[in-house]
mmCIF file of C-alpha atoms in Angstrom:
data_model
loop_
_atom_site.group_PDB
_atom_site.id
_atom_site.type_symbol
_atom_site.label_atom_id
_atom_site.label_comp_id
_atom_site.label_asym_id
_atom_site.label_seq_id
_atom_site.Cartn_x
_atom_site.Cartn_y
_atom_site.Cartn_z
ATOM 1 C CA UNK G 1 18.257 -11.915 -0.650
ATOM 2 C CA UNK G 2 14.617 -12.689 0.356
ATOM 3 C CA UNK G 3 12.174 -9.689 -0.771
ATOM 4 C CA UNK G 4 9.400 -8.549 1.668
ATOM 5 C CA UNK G 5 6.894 -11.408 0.829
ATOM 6 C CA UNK G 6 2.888 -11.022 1.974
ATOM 7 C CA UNK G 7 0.161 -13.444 1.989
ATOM 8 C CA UNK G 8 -2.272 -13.656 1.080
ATOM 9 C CA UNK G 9 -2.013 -12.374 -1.885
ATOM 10 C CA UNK G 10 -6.255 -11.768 -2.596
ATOM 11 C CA UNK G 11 -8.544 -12.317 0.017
ATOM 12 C CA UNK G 12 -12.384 -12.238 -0.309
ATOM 13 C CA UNK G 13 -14.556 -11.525 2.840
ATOM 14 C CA UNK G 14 -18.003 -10.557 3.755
ATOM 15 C CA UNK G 15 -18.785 -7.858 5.254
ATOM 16 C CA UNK G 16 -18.702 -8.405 9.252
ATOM 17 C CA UNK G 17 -15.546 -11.212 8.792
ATOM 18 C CA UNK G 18 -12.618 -10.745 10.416
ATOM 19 C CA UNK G 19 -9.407 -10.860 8.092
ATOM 20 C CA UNK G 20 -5.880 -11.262 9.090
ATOM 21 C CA UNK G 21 -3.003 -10.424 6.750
ATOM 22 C CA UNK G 22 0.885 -10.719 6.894
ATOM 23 C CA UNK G 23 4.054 -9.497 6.208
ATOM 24 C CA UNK G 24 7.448 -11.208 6.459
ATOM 25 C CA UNK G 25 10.293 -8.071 5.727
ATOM 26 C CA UNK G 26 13.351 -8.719 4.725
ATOM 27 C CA UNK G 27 15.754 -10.380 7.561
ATOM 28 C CA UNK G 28 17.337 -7.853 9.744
ATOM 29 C CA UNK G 29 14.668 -4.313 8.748
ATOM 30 C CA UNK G 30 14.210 -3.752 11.698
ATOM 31 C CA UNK G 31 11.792 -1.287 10.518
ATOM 32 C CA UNK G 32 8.549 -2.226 8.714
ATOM 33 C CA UNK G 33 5.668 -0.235 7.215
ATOM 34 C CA UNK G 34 2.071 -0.865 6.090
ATOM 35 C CA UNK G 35 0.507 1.237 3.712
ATOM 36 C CA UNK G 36 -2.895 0.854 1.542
ATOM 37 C CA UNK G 37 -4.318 1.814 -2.069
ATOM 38 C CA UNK G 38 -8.135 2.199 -2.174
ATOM 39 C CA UNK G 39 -9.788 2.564 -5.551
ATOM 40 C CA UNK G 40 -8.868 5.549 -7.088
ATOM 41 C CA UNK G 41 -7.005 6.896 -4.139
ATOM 42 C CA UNK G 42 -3.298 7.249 -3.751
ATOM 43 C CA UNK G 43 -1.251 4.935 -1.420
ATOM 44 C CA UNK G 44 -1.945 5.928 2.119
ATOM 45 C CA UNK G 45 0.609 5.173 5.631
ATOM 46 C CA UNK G 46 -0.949 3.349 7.787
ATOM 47 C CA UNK G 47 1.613 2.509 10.288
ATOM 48 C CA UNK G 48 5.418 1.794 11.353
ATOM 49 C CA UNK G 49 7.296 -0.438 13.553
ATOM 50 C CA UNK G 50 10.765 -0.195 15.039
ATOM 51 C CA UNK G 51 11.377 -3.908 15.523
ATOM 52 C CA UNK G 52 8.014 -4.885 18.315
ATOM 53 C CA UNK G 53 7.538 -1.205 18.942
ATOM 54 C CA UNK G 54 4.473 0.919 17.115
ATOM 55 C CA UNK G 55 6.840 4.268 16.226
ATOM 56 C CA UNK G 56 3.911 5.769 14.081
ATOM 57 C CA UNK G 57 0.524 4.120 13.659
ATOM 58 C CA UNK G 58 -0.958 7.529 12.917
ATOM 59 C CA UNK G 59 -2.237 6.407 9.441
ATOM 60 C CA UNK G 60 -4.518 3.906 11.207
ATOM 61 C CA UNK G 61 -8.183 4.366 10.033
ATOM 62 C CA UNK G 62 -9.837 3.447 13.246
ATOM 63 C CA UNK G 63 -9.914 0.596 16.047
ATOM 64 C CA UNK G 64 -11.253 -1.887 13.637
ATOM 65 C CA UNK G 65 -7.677 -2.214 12.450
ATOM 66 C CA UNK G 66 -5.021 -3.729 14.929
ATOM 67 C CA UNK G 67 -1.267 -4.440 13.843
ATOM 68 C CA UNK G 68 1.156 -6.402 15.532
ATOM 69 C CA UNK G 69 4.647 -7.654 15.467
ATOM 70 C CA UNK G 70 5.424 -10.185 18.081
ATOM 71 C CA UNK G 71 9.035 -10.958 18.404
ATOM 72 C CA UNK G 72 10.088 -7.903 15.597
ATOM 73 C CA UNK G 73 10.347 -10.089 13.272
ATOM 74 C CA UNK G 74 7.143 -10.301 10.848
ATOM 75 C CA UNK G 75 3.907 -8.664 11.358
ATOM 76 C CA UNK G 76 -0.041 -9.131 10.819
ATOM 77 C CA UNK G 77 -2.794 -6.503 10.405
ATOM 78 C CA UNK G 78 -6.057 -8.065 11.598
ATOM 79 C CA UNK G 79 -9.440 -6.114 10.540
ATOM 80 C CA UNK G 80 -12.127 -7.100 12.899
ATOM 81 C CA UNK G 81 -14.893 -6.189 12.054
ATOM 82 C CA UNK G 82 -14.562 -5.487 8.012
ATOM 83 C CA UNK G 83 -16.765 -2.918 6.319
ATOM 84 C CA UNK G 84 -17.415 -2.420 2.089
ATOM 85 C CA UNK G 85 -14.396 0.717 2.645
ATOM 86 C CA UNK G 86 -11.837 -1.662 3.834
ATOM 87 C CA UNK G 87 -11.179 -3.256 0.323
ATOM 88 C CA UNK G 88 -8.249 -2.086 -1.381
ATOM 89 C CA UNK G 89 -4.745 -3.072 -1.844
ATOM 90 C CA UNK G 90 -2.390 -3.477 1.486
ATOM 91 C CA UNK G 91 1.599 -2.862 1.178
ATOM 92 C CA UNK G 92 4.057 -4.006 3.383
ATOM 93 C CA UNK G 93 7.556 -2.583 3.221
ATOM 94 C CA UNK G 94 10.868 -2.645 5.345
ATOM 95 C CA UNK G 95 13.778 -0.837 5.590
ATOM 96 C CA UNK G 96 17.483 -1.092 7.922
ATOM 97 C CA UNK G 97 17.042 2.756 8.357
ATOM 98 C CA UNK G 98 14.159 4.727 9.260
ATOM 99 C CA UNK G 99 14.610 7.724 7.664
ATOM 100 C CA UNK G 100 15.900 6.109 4.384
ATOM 101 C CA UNK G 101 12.966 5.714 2.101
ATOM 102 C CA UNK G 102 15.269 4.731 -0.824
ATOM 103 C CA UNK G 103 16.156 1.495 0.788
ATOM 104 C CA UNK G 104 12.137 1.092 1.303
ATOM 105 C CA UNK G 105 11.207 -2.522 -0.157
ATOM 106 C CA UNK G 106 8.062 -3.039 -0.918
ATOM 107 C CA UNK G 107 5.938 -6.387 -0.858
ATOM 108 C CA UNK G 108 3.656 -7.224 -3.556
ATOM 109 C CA UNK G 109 0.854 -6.850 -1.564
ATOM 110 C CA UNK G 110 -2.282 -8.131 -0.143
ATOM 111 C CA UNK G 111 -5.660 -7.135 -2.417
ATOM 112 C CA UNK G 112 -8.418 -7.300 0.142
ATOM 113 C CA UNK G 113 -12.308 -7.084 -1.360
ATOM 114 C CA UNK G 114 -15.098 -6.824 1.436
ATOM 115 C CA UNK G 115 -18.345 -7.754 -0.429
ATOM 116 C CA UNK Q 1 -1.342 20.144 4.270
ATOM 117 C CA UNK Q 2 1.877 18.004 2.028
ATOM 118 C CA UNK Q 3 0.049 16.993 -1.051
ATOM 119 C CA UNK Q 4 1.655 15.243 -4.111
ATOM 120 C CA UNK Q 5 -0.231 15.815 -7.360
ATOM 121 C CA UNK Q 6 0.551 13.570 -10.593
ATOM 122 C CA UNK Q 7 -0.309 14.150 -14.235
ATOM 123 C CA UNK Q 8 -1.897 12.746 -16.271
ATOM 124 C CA UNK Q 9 -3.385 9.998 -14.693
ATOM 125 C CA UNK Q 10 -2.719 7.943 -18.255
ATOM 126 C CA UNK Q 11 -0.891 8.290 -20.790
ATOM 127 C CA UNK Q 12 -0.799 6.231 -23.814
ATOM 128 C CA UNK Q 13 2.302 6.189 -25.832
ATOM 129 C CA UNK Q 14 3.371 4.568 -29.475
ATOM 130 C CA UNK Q 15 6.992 2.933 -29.005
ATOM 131 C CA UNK Q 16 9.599 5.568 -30.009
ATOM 132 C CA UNK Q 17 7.454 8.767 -28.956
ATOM 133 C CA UNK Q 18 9.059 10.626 -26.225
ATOM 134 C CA UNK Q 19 6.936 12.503 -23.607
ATOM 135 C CA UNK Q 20 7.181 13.691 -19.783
ATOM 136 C CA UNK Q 21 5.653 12.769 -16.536
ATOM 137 C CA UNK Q 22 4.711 15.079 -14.133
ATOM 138 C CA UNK Q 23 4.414 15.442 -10.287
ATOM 139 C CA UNK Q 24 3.671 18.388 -8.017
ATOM 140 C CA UNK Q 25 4.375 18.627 -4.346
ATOM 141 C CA UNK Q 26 3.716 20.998 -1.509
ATOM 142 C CA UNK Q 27 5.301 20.028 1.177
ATOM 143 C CA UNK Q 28 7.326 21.846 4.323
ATOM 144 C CA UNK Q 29 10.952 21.651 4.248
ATOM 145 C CA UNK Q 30 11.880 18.743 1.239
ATOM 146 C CA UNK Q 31 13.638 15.865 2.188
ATOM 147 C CA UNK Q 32 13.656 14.227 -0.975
ATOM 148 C CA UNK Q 33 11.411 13.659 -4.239
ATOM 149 C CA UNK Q 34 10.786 9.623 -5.019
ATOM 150 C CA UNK Q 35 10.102 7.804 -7.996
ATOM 151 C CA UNK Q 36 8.731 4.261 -8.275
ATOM 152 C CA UNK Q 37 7.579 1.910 -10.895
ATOM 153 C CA UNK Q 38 4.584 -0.251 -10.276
ATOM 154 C CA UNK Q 39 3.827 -3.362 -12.028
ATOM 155 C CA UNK Q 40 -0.267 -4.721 -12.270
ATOM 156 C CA UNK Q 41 0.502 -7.159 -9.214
ATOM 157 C CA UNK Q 42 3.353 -5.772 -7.869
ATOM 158 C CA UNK Q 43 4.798 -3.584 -5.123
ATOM 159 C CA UNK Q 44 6.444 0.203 -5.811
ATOM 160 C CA UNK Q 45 9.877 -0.076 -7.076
ATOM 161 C CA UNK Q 46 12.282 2.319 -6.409
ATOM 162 C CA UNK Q 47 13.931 3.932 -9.124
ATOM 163 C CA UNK Q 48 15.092 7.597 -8.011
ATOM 164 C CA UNK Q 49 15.579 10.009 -5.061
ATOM 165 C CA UNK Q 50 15.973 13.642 -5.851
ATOM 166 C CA UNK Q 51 17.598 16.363 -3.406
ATOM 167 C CA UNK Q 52 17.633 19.641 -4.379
ATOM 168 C CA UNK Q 53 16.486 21.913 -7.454
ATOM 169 C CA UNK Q 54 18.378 21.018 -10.444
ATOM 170 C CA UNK Q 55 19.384 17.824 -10.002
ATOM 171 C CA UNK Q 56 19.165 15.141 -12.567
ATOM 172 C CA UNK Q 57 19.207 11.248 -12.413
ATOM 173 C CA UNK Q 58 18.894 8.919 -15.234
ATOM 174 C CA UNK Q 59 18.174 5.195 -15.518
ATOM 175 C CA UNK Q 60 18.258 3.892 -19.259
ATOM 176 C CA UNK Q 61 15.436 5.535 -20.799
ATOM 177 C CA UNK Q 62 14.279 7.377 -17.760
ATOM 178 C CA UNK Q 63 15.292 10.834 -16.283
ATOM 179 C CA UNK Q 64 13.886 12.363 -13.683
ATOM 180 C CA UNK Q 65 14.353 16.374 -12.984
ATOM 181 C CA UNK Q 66 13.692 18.458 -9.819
ATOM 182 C CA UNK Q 67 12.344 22.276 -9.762
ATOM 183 C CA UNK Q 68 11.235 23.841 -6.048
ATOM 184 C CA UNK Q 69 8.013 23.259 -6.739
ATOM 185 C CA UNK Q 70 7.720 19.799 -9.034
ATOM 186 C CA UNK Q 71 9.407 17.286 -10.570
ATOM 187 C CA UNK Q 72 9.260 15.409 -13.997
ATOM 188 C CA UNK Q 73 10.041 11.987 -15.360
ATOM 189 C CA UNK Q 74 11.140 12.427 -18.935
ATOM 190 C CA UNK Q 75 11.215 8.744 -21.318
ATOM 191 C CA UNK Q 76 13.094 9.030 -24.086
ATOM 192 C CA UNK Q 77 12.221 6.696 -27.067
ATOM 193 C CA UNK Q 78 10.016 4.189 -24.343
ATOM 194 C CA UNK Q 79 9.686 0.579 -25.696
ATOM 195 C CA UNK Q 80 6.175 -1.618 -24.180
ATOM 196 C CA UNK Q 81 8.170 -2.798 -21.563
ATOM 197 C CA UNK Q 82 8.551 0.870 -20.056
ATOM 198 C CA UNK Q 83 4.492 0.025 -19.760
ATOM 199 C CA UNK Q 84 3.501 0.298 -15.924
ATOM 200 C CA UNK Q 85 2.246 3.180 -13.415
ATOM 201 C CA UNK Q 86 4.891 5.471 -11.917
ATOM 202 C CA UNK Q 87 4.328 7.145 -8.692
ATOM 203 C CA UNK Q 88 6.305 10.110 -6.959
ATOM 204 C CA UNK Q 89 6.276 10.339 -3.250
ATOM 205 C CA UNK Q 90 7.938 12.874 -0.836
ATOM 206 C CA UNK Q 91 8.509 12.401 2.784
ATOM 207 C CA UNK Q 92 5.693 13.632 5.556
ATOM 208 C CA UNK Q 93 7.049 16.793 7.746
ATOM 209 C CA UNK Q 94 8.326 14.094 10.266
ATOM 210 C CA UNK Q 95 10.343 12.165 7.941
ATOM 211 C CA UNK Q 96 8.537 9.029 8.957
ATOM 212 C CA UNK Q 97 6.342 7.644 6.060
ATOM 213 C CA UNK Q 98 6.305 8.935 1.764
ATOM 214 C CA UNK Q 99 3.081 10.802 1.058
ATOM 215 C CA UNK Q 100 2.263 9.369 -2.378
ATOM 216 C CA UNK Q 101 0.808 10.868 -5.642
ATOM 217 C CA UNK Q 102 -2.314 8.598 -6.997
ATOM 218 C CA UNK Q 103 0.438 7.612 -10.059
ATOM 219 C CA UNK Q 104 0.471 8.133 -14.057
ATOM 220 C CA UNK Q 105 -0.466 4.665 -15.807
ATOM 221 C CA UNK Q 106 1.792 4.402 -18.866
ATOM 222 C CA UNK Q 107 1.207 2.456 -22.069
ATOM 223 C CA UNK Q 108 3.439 1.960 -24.455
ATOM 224 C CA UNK Q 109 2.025 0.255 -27.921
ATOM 225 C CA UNK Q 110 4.437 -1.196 -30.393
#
């Protein structure tokens, strides 16, 4: 079975650039999370989709950030524009079951530095 | 406010020397306790899920314990490839998304 793959895997921006990253979850999770590291900080939720449908997106940091997933199937997170506090490490992760954070699969991640 | 607290933030470990993890939560209502391992480069893997106070779940060298209030990850006789940061996580009040601890980096010389 496929993991959750992401790509890309580093990206390197200026400050101002728009960025788009994505996340293909494993076939049939219906439900699919992002979540980010900053430096030093802890991993943070950022949002959750129930196949096309936003169920939580109250991690979101502001309206510079948009998610989507067209179609349920994978899903981008576009930064438009992106500022020095946007770089960090962003997680993707899907599950068959909501509520079951033990079947959570993780991606390896997308490191994003805004410079 | 659910907070997960993890200590120490490293820990540095000769192969063979035993020592314990710890992680702190306050959260409403538990629905679980969460390990992971993280590799440089990787994604969390999951390795445990505790319930309820007292329970105990072991992987190889690994066992993780539950009180109300925290939760440790014991390694017994670690080897370098036990090497990697290990995060605990609990579920928000909604049950929607983990709330994660910032991790304890482990290093484990031979």
């Amino acid at each position: 079975e496929a993991g959750v793959t992401q790509f890309p895997s580093h990206s390197v921006i200026e400050k101002g650039q728009t960025v788009t990253l994505r996340c293909d979850p494993i076939s049939g999770h219906d439900n699919l999370y992002w979540y980010r590291r900053v430096m030093g900080k802890e991993i943070k939720f950022l949002l959750h989709f129930v196949k096309e449908s936003k169920q939580d997106e109250s991690g979101m940091p502001n309206n510079r950030f948009l998610a989507e997933r067209t179609g349920g199937t994978y899903s981008t997170l576009k930064v438009q524009p992106a500022e020095l506090e946007d770089s960090g490490v962003y997680f993707c992760a899907s599950s068959q079951e909501a509520t079951s954070f033990r079947g959570y699969t993780f991606g390896s991640g997308t490191r994003l530095t805004v410079v | 406010e659910d907070q997960v607290t993890q200590s120490p933030e490293a820990l540095r470990l000769q192969e063979g020397e035993s020592s314990s993890l710890n992680c702190s939560y306050t959260v409403s209502g538990l629905r679980g306790l969460f390990w992971y391992r993280q590799d440089p480069g990787k994604g969390p893997e999951f390795l445990f899920t505790l319930y309820s106070a007292g329970e105990e779940k072991e992987k190889e060298r690994l066992k993780a314990t539950l009180t109300k209030k925290e939760s440790f990850l014991h390694i017994t006789a670690p080897k370098p490839e036990d090497s990697a940061t290990y995060l605990c996580a609990v579920p928000n009040q909604a049950g929607t998304a983990l709330i994660f601890g910032k991790g304890t980096t482990l290093s484990v010389s031979s």
